[in-house]
Amino acid sequence: PEDLQINYKGMLYPGVLCSVEMFQALETFEAREDDLLIATYPKNGTNWMIQILYEMVSLVHNREPLLDTTCIEFGNPEILARFKDRPSPRILSTHLNFKNIPKSIYEKKVKILLIVRNPKDTAVSFYNFYNSLPALPSYNAWDSFFKDFMNGKVVFGQYFDFVATWEKHLDDKTMMAITFEEMKEDLPTALKKISDFFHLSLNEEQINLVASRTSFNSMKDKSENTHGKLGDSFFRKGEIGDWKNYFTEDQSKEVDAMFEKYLAETKLGKLLNYDKYCK
Ligand code: A3P
């Protein structure tokens, strides 16, 4: 059904989760200086990072924050009010393009952590997500999803456009980028970077504790508690390189050309270590 995806200002959004009223309400969202904001294109590690920050804040503040796995733009204006009485620091997440985030986020100089994952694994993860989530339309074939992915006819728009708009702000003191792949390769080192960026000052023992609590298997094991029936859709494989099981040679070259055009020469492009993970 078409209303599973709505078009707002030229971009598709999940119709079950987003609405024009919500986008309008979001314009007056009141950010706080000590908010911790996670920005990701879908399937780039949003839920992983939410759990990481949840575990970090629990340890540092000695209390359990609310585990909220929904993005700020999801729901209706009444649901948006839930953030008002939440104690600081609040853990927030968004899939919005930089140009669409609430103004108060940059006015309050909220710290933003951008997580990026290589585009090929992103596409495969997204394809499987479309086919497992009732809130999104299903695709009969990988090839037709791939076309829509490349044309930005998927929810939250095109990957390269998303990454390129955020890339422009990478030098801001309030922003840091980290890759899904570096988290996979060495989680404790990535966690140290995250802890330093948010001034959470976790010690080594705490870092290791967070690492074990946020491994793929331990998150998958508790996914029914954290995500209810949707758990299996959010924790599928959690690996690097699954794209090789889906991409044709031509599709691979098409993504390489887009990467070359939009990202290869940028800081974020270098951070992605493209040749290692996408060739
Ligand atoms: P796959 O579909 O490749 O398995 P998001 O949370 O942004 O929707 O991203 C989901 C992707 O992150 C899925 O990728 C999921 O398995 C992976 N993921 C979630 N938690 C993870 C973890 N702790 N370690 C590794 N990958 C994880």
Short mmCIF file of N, CA, C and O in Angstrom, two decimals, residues 33-143:
data_model
loop_
_atom_site.label_atom_id
_atom_site.label_comp_id
_atom_site.label_asym_id
_atom_site.label_seq_id
_atom_site.Cartn_x
_atom_site.Cartn_y
_atom_site.Cartn_z
N GLU A 33 21.37 21.63 26.20
CA GLU A 33 22.81 21.63 25.92
C GLU A 33 23.46 20.27 26.17
O GLU A 33 24.44 19.92 25.53
N ASP A 34 22.92 19.53 27.13
CA ASP A 34 23.57 18.26 27.47
C ASP A 34 22.90 17.04 26.82
O ASP A 34 23.15 15.90 27.22
N ASP A 35 22.05 17.27 25.83
CA ASP A 35 21.49 16.14 25.09
C ASP A 35 22.61 15.40 24.36
O ASP A 35 23.61 16.01 23.96
N LEU A 36 22.43 14.10 24.19
CA LEU A 36 23.38 13.31 23.39
C LEU A 36 22.61 12.87 22.15
O LEU A 36 21.65 12.11 22.26
N LEU A 37 23.01 13.38 20.99
CA LEU A 37 22.24 13.07 19.78
C LEU A 37 23.00 12.12 18.85
O LEU A 37 24.16 12.34 18.51
N ILE A 38 22.30 11.07 18.44
CA ILE A 38 22.84 10.10 17.49
C ILE A 38 22.19 10.38 16.14
O ILE A 38 20.97 10.41 16.03
N ALA A 39 23.02 10.60 15.12
CA ALA A 39 22.48 10.81 13.77
C ALA A 39 22.95 9.68 12.87
O ALA A 39 24.15 9.39 12.81
N THR A 40 22.01 9.04 12.19
CA THR A 40 22.38 7.94 11.30
C THR A 40 21.44 7.86 10.12
O THR A 40 20.26 8.19 10.22
N TYR A 41 21.98 7.42 9.00
CA TYR A 41 21.13 6.94 7.93
C TYR A 41 20.59 5.59 8.43
O TYR A 41 21.29 4.89 9.17
N PRO A 42 19.36 5.20 8.05
CA PRO A 42 18.84 3.92 8.54
C PRO A 42 19.81 2.76 8.28
O PRO A 42 20.50 2.74 7.26
N LYS A 43 19.83 1.83 9.19
CA LYS A 43 20.63 0.59 9.11
C LYS A 43 22.14 0.81 9.29
O LYS A 43 22.94 -0.08 9.01
N ASN A 44 22.52 1.98 9.78
CA ASN A 44 23.94 2.24 9.98
C ASN A 44 24.42 1.99 11.41
O ASN A 44 25.56 2.24 11.75
N GLY A 45 23.53 1.49 12.27
CA GLY A 45 23.95 1.18 13.63
C GLY A 45 23.26 2.02 14.70
O GLY A 45 23.77 2.16 15.82
N THR A 46 22.10 2.54 14.37
CA THR A 46 21.34 3.39 15.29
C THR A 46 21.08 2.70 16.63
O THR A 46 21.39 3.25 17.70
N ASN A 47 20.51 1.51 16.54
CA ASN A 47 20.10 0.82 17.78
C ASN A 47 21.30 0.36 18.60
O ASN A 47 21.25 0.32 19.83
N TRP A 48 22.35 0.04 17.92
CA TRP A 48 23.61 -0.32 18.59
C TRP A 48 24.10 0.88 19.43
O TRP A 48 24.40 0.76 20.61
N MET A 49 24.11 2.07 18.78
CA MET A 49 24.60 3.25 19.49
C MET A 49 23.68 3.69 20.61
O MET A 49 24.12 4.15 21.66
N ILE A 50 22.38 3.53 20.41
CA ILE A 50 21.44 3.88 21.47
C ILE A 50 21.73 3.02 22.71
O ILE A 50 21.81 3.51 23.83
N GLN A 51 21.95 1.72 22.49
CA GLN A 51 22.23 0.82 23.60
C GLN A 51 23.57 1.19 24.27
O GLN A 51 23.70 1.16 25.49
N ILE A 52 24.55 1.54 23.45
CA ILE A 52 25.86 1.93 23.99
C ILE A 52 25.72 3.15 24.91
O ILE A 52 26.20 3.15 26.04
N LEU A 53 25.02 4.17 24.43
CA LEU A 53 24.88 5.38 25.25
C LEU A 53 24.03 5.11 26.48
O LEU A 53 24.29 5.64 27.56
N TYR A 54 23.05 4.25 26.34
CA TYR A 54 22.22 3.86 27.47
C TYR A 54 23.09 3.21 28.55
O TYR A 54 23.01 3.56 29.74
N GLU A 55 23.96 2.28 28.14
CA GLU A 55 24.83 1.60 29.12
C GLU A 55 25.83 2.59 29.73
O GLU A 55 26.10 2.54 30.93
N MET A 56 26.36 3.49 28.93
CA MET A 56 27.33 4.46 29.44
C MET A 56 26.69 5.41 30.45
O MET A 56 27.23 5.63 31.53
N VAL A 57 25.53 5.94 30.08
CA VAL A 57 24.85 6.87 30.99
C VAL A 57 24.45 6.15 32.29
O VAL A 57 24.58 6.70 33.39
N SER A 58 24.02 4.89 32.17
CA SER A 58 23.66 4.12 33.38
C SER A 58 24.84 4.05 34.34
O SER A 58 24.68 4.23 35.54
N LEU A 59 26.03 3.76 33.80
CA LEU A 59 27.20 3.59 34.65
C LEU A 59 27.67 4.91 35.24
O LEU A 59 27.98 5.00 36.42
N VAL A 60 27.69 5.95 34.42
CA VAL A 60 28.24 7.23 34.86
C VAL A 60 27.29 7.94 35.82
O VAL A 60 27.72 8.54 36.80
N HIS A 61 26.00 7.86 35.55
CA HIS A 61 25.05 8.59 36.39
C HIS A 61 24.39 7.69 37.44
O HIS A 61 23.55 8.15 38.20
N ASN A 62 24.81 6.41 37.42
CA ASN A 62 24.31 5.51 38.43
C ASN A 62 22.79 5.41 38.49
O ASN A 62 22.20 5.32 39.57
N ARG A 63 22.18 5.51 37.34
CA ARG A 63 20.73 5.31 37.27
C ARG A 63 20.41 4.81 35.87
O ARG A 63 21.16 5.03 34.93
N GLU A 64 19.29 4.13 35.77
CA GLU A 64 18.89 3.62 34.47
C GLU A 64 18.15 4.70 33.69
O GLU A 64 17.07 5.11 34.09
N PRO A 65 18.72 5.17 32.59
CA PRO A 65 17.92 6.09 31.77
C PRO A 65 16.85 5.28 31.05
O PRO A 65 16.89 4.05 31.08
N LEU A 66 15.89 5.95 30.46
CA LEU A 66 14.87 5.23 29.70
C LEU A 66 15.49 4.76 28.39
O LEU A 66 16.16 5.52 27.73
N LEU A 67 15.29 3.49 28.05
CA LEU A 67 15.78 3.02 26.76
C LEU A 67 14.71 3.33 25.71
O LEU A 67 13.68 2.67 25.64
N ASP A 68 14.97 4.38 24.93
CA ASP A 68 14.01 4.81 23.93
C ASP A 68 14.62 4.56 22.56
O ASP A 68 15.56 5.23 22.16
N THR A 69 14.10 3.55 21.85
CA THR A 69 14.71 3.18 20.58
C THR A 69 14.04 3.85 19.39
O THR A 69 14.28 3.48 18.25
N THR A 70 13.19 4.86 19.66
CA THR A 70 12.55 5.54 18.53
C THR A 70 13.17 6.91 18.29
O THR A 70 13.53 7.62 19.22
N CYS A 71 13.28 7.25 17.03
CA CYS A 71 13.86 8.53 16.64
C CYS A 71 12.95 9.69 17.05
O CYS A 71 11.74 9.51 17.20
N ILE A 72 13.54 10.89 17.20
CA ILE A 72 12.74 12.04 17.63
C ILE A 72 11.61 12.37 16.66
O ILE A 72 10.57 12.88 17.05
N GLU A 73 11.80 12.03 15.37
CA GLU A 73 10.79 12.39 14.37
C GLU A 73 9.66 11.35 14.25
O GLU A 73 8.76 11.51 13.45
N PHE A 74 9.71 10.29 15.06
CA PHE A 74 8.68 9.25 15.00
C PHE A 74 7.54 9.54 15.97
O PHE A 74 7.77 10.00 17.08
N GLY A 75 6.32 9.20 15.54
CA GLY A 75 5.17 9.35 16.43
C GLY A 75 4.37 10.59 16.10
O GLY A 75 4.45 11.12 15.00
N ASN A 76 3.60 11.07 17.08
CA ASN A 76 2.78 12.25 16.84
C ASN A 76 3.17 13.35 17.83
O ASN A 76 3.95 13.10 18.75
N PRO A 77 2.66 14.57 17.63
CA PRO A 77 3.06 15.68 18.50
C PRO A 77 2.87 15.39 20.00
O PRO A 77 3.67 15.85 20.82
N GLU A 78 1.87 14.59 20.35
CA GLU A 78 1.68 14.27 21.78
C GLU A 78 2.83 13.42 22.31
O GLU A 78 3.30 13.61 23.42
N ILE A 79 3.26 12.48 21.46
CA ILE A 79 4.37 11.62 21.88
C ILE A 79 5.66 12.43 22.02
O ILE A 79 6.48 12.18 22.89
N LEU A 80 5.78 13.45 21.19
CA LEU A 80 6.97 14.30 21.24
C LEU A 80 7.14 14.93 22.64
O LEU A 80 8.25 15.16 23.10
N ALA A 81 6.00 15.14 23.30
CA ALA A 81 6.04 15.77 24.63
C ALA A 81 6.75 14.91 25.66
O ALA A 81 7.15 15.39 26.72
N ARG A 82 6.95 13.61 25.35
CA ARG A 82 7.58 12.70 26.31
C ARG A 82 8.98 13.17 26.70
O ARG A 82 9.48 12.85 27.77
N PHE A 83 9.62 13.91 25.82
CA PHE A 83 10.99 14.33 26.09
C PHE A 83 11.08 15.40 27.17
O PHE A 83 12.11 15.58 27.79
N LYS A 84 9.96 16.12 27.38
CA LYS A 84 10.00 17.28 28.28
C LYS A 84 10.41 16.95 29.70
O LYS A 84 11.22 17.65 30.30
N ASP A 85 9.86 15.87 30.26
CA ASP A 85 10.22 15.59 31.66
C ASP A 85 11.30 14.54 31.79
O ASP A 85 11.50 14.00 32.87
N ARG A 86 11.95 14.23 30.74
CA ARG A 86 12.99 13.21 30.85
C ARG A 86 14.27 13.82 31.47
O ARG A 86 14.67 14.91 31.07
N PRO A 87 14.86 13.14 32.46
CA PRO A 87 16.05 13.73 33.09
C PRO A 87 17.24 13.80 32.12
O PRO A 87 17.35 12.99 31.20
N SER A 88 18.11 14.76 32.35
CA SER A 88 19.33 14.90 31.55
C SER A 88 20.38 13.92 32.05
O SER A 88 20.39 13.59 33.23
N PRO A 89 21.30 13.48 31.22
CA PRO A 89 21.34 13.75 29.79
C PRO A 89 20.39 12.82 29.03
O PRO A 89 20.30 11.64 29.32
N ARG A 90 19.67 13.40 28.07
CA ARG A 90 18.75 12.59 27.28
C ARG A 90 19.48 12.00 26.07
O ARG A 90 20.34 12.65 25.49
N ILE A 91 19.14 10.76 25.74
CA ILE A 91 19.72 10.12 24.57
C ILE A 91 18.70 10.23 23.44
O ILE A 91 17.59 9.71 23.55
N LEU A 92 19.08 10.95 22.39
CA LEU A 92 18.16 11.19 21.27
C LEU A 92 18.74 10.59 20.00
O LEU A 92 19.95 10.50 19.85
N SER A 93 17.86 10.20 19.08
CA SER A 93 18.37 9.70 17.81
C SER A 93 17.52 10.24 16.66
O SER A 93 16.34 10.57 16.84
N THR A 94 18.15 10.36 15.50
CA THR A 94 17.43 10.85 14.33
C THR A 94 18.01 10.29 13.04
O THR A 94 19.21 9.99 12.96
N HIS A 95 17.13 10.13 12.04
CA HIS A 95 17.56 9.76 10.68
C HIS A 95 17.41 10.95 9.74
O HIS A 95 17.52 10.80 8.52
N LEU A 96 17.13 12.12 10.28
CA LEU A 96 16.88 13.28 9.41
C LEU A 96 18.17 13.81 8.80
O LEU A 96 19.25 13.69 9.38
N ASN A 97 18.03 14.41 7.64
CA ASN A 97 19.14 15.13 7.05
C ASN A 97 19.50 16.31 7.94
O ASN A 97 18.62 16.84 8.61
N PHE A 98 20.74 16.76 7.90
CA PHE A 98 21.13 17.88 8.76
C PHE A 98 20.20 19.07 8.54
O PHE A 98 19.80 19.74 9.49
N LYS A 99 19.85 19.33 7.26
CA LYS A 99 19.02 20.51 6.97
C LYS A 99 17.62 20.42 7.58
O LYS A 99 16.93 21.41 7.68
N ASN A 100 17.21 19.24 8.03
CA ASN A 100 15.87 19.09 8.59
C ASN A 100 15.83 18.91 10.11
O ASN A 100 14.75 18.72 10.68
N ILE A 101 16.96 18.98 10.78
CA ILE A 101 16.90 18.77 12.23
C ILE A 101 16.39 20.04 12.92
O ILE A 101 16.55 21.15 12.40
N PRO A 102 15.73 19.88 14.07
CA PRO A 102 15.19 21.05 14.77
C PRO A 102 16.30 22.10 15.03
O PRO A 102 17.41 21.74 15.40
N LYS A 103 15.93 23.36 14.82
CA LYS A 103 16.91 24.46 14.96
C LYS A 103 17.61 24.48 16.31
O LYS A 103 18.78 24.77 16.42
N SER A 104 16.84 24.17 17.36
CA SER A 104 17.41 24.30 18.71
C SER A 104 18.59 23.35 18.92
O SER A 104 19.41 23.57 19.79
N ILE A 105 18.68 22.32 18.09
CA ILE A 105 19.80 21.38 18.24
C ILE A 105 21.13 22.07 17.94
O ILE A 105 22.08 21.93 18.69
N TYR A 106 21.17 22.87 16.89
CA TYR A 106 22.44 23.58 16.70
C TYR A 106 22.53 24.88 17.48
O TYR A 106 23.60 25.32 17.85
N GLU A 107 21.39 25.48 17.80
CA GLU A 107 21.44 26.68 18.66
C GLU A 107 21.99 26.34 20.05
O GLU A 107 22.75 27.10 20.64
N LYS A 108 21.60 25.18 20.56
CA LYS A 108 22.07 24.77 21.89
C LYS A 108 23.42 24.04 21.82
O LYS A 108 23.92 23.54 22.82
N LYS A 109 23.97 23.96 20.62
CA LYS A 109 25.26 23.30 20.40
C LYS A 109 25.28 21.87 20.96
O LYS A 109 26.22 21.43 21.62
N VAL A 110 24.20 21.16 20.70
CA VAL A 110 24.08 19.77 21.14
C VAL A 110 25.16 18.93 20.46
O VAL A 110 25.45 19.10 19.28
N LYS A 111 25.78 18.06 21.24
CA LYS A 111 26.79 17.17 20.65
C LYS A 111 26.12 16.09 19.80
O LYS A 111 25.19 15.44 20.25
N ILE A 112 26.66 15.94 18.61
CA ILE A 112 26.06 15.00 17.66
C ILE A 112 27.07 13.95 17.25
O ILE A 112 28.18 14.27 16.81
N LEU A 113 26.69 12.70 17.41
CA LEU A 113 27.54 11.59 16.97
C LEU A 113 26.92 10.98 15.72
O LEU A 113 25.80 10.48 15.75
N LEU A 114 27.69 11.06 14.64
CA LEU A 114 27.22 10.50 13.37
C LEU A 114 27.84 9.12 13.19
O LEU A 114 29.05 8.96 13.32
N ILE A 115 27.00 8.13 12.92
CA ILE A 115 27.54 6.78 12.64
C ILE A 115 27.30 6.51 11.17
O ILE A 115 26.18 6.67 10.68
N VAL A 116 28.35 6.10 10.48
CA VAL A 116 28.20 5.76 9.06
C VAL A 116 28.70 4.35 8.80
O VAL A 116 29.68 3.90 9.39
N ARG A 117 28.00 3.69 7.91
CA ARG A 117 28.34 2.31 7.54
C ARG A 117 28.56 2.28 6.04
O ARG A 117 27.93 3.07 5.30
N ASN A 118 29.38 1.39 5.55
CA ASN A 118 29.64 1.38 4.11
C ASN A 118 28.33 1.20 3.34
O ASN A 118 27.43 0.49 3.78
N PRO A 119 28.23 1.87 2.17
CA PRO A 119 26.94 1.91 1.46
C PRO A 119 26.45 0.54 0.99
O PRO A 119 25.25 0.32 0.90
N LYS A 120 27.36 -0.37 0.70
CA LYS A 120 26.92 -1.67 0.16
C LYS A 120 26.24 -2.51 1.24
O LYS A 120 25.17 -3.08 1.02
N ASP A 121 26.85 -2.59 2.41
CA ASP A 121 26.19 -3.33 3.50
C ASP A 121 24.93 -2.61 3.96
O ASP A 121 23.95 -3.25 4.37
N THR A 122 24.95 -1.28 3.89
CA THR A 122 23.76 -0.50 4.24
C THR A 122 22.59 -0.91 3.35
O THR A 122 21.48 -1.17 3.84
N ALA A 123 22.85 -1.00 2.04
CA ALA A 123 21.78 -1.35 1.10
C ALA A 123 21.22 -2.74 1.39
O ALA A 123 20.00 -2.93 1.41
N VAL A 124 22.08 -3.69 1.67
CA VAL A 124 21.63 -5.06 1.93
C VAL A 124 20.83 -5.13 3.23
O VAL A 124 19.79 -5.78 3.31
N SER A 125 21.31 -4.44 4.24
CA SER A 125 20.61 -4.43 5.51
C SER A 125 19.22 -3.78 5.36
O SER A 125 18.22 -4.27 5.89
N PHE A 126 19.20 -2.70 4.58
CA PHE A 126 17.95 -1.95 4.35
C PHE A 126 16.95 -2.83 3.58
O PHE A 126 15.76 -2.87 3.89
N TYR A 127 17.45 -3.53 2.57
CA TYR A 127 16.60 -4.43 1.77
C TYR A 127 15.93 -5.47 2.67
O TYR A 127 14.71 -5.68 2.62
N ASN A 128 16.71 -6.10 3.50
CA ASN A 128 16.15 -7.12 4.41
C ASN A 128 15.17 -6.51 5.41
O ASN A 128 14.20 -7.14 5.80
N PHE A 129 15.47 -5.27 5.81
CA PHE A 129 14.60 -4.58 6.75
C PHE A 129 13.24 -4.27 6.11
O PHE A 129 12.19 -4.48 6.72
N TYR A 130 13.28 -3.76 4.87
CA TYR A 130 12.03 -3.51 4.14
C TYR A 130 11.19 -4.78 4.08
O TYR A 130 9.97 -4.74 4.23
N ASN A 131 11.84 -5.90 3.86
CA ASN A 131 11.09 -7.14 3.70
C ASN A 131 10.69 -7.80 5.01
O ASN A 131 9.92 -8.74 5.00
N SER A 132 11.21 -7.31 6.12
CA SER A 132 10.80 -7.96 7.37
C SER A 132 9.90 -7.08 8.22
O SER A 132 9.24 -7.56 9.13
N LEU A 133 9.86 -5.78 7.92
CA LEU A 133 9.06 -4.88 8.74
C LEU A 133 7.68 -4.62 8.12
O LEU A 133 7.59 -4.12 7.01
N PRO A 134 6.61 -4.95 8.84
CA PRO A 134 5.27 -4.71 8.28
C PRO A 134 5.02 -3.23 7.96
O PRO A 134 4.21 -2.92 7.09
N ALA A 135 5.72 -2.34 8.64
CA ALA A 135 5.50 -0.90 8.42
C ALA A 135 6.09 -0.40 7.12
O ALA A 135 5.87 0.75 6.73
N LEU A 136 6.87 -1.24 6.43
CA LEU A 136 7.46 -0.83 5.15
C LEU A 136 7.01 -1.78 4.05
O LEU A 136 6.77 -2.96 4.31
N PRO A 137 6.93 -1.28 2.81
CA PRO A 137 6.52 -2.17 1.72
C PRO A 137 7.55 -3.28 1.48
O PRO A 137 8.72 -3.13 1.85
N SER A 138 7.11 -4.37 0.87
CA SER A 138 8.04 -5.46 0.57
C SER A 138 8.53 -5.37 -0.87
O SER A 138 7.84 -4.83 -1.73
N TYR A 139 9.68 -5.90 -1.10
CA TYR A 139 10.24 -5.97 -2.46
C TYR A 139 10.32 -7.43 -2.88
O TYR A 139 10.73 -8.28 -2.09
N ASN A 140 9.97 -7.70 -4.12
CA ASN A 140 10.09 -9.08 -4.62
C ASN A 140 11.52 -9.46 -4.91
O ASN A 140 11.90 -10.61 -4.80
N ALA A 141 12.30 -8.46 -5.30
CA ALA A 141 13.64 -8.80 -5.74
C ALA A 141 14.65 -7.75 -5.29
O ALA A 141 14.34 -6.56 -5.21
N TRP A 142 15.84 -8.23 -5.01
CA TRP A 142 16.95 -7.35 -4.62
C TRP A 142 17.19 -6.27 -5.67
O TRP A 142 17.39 -5.10 -5.34
N ASP A 143 17.13 -6.66 -6.96
CA ASP A 143 17.42 -5.71 -8.04
C ASP A 143 16.51 -4.48 -8.00
O ASP A 143 16.96 -3.37 -8.24
#
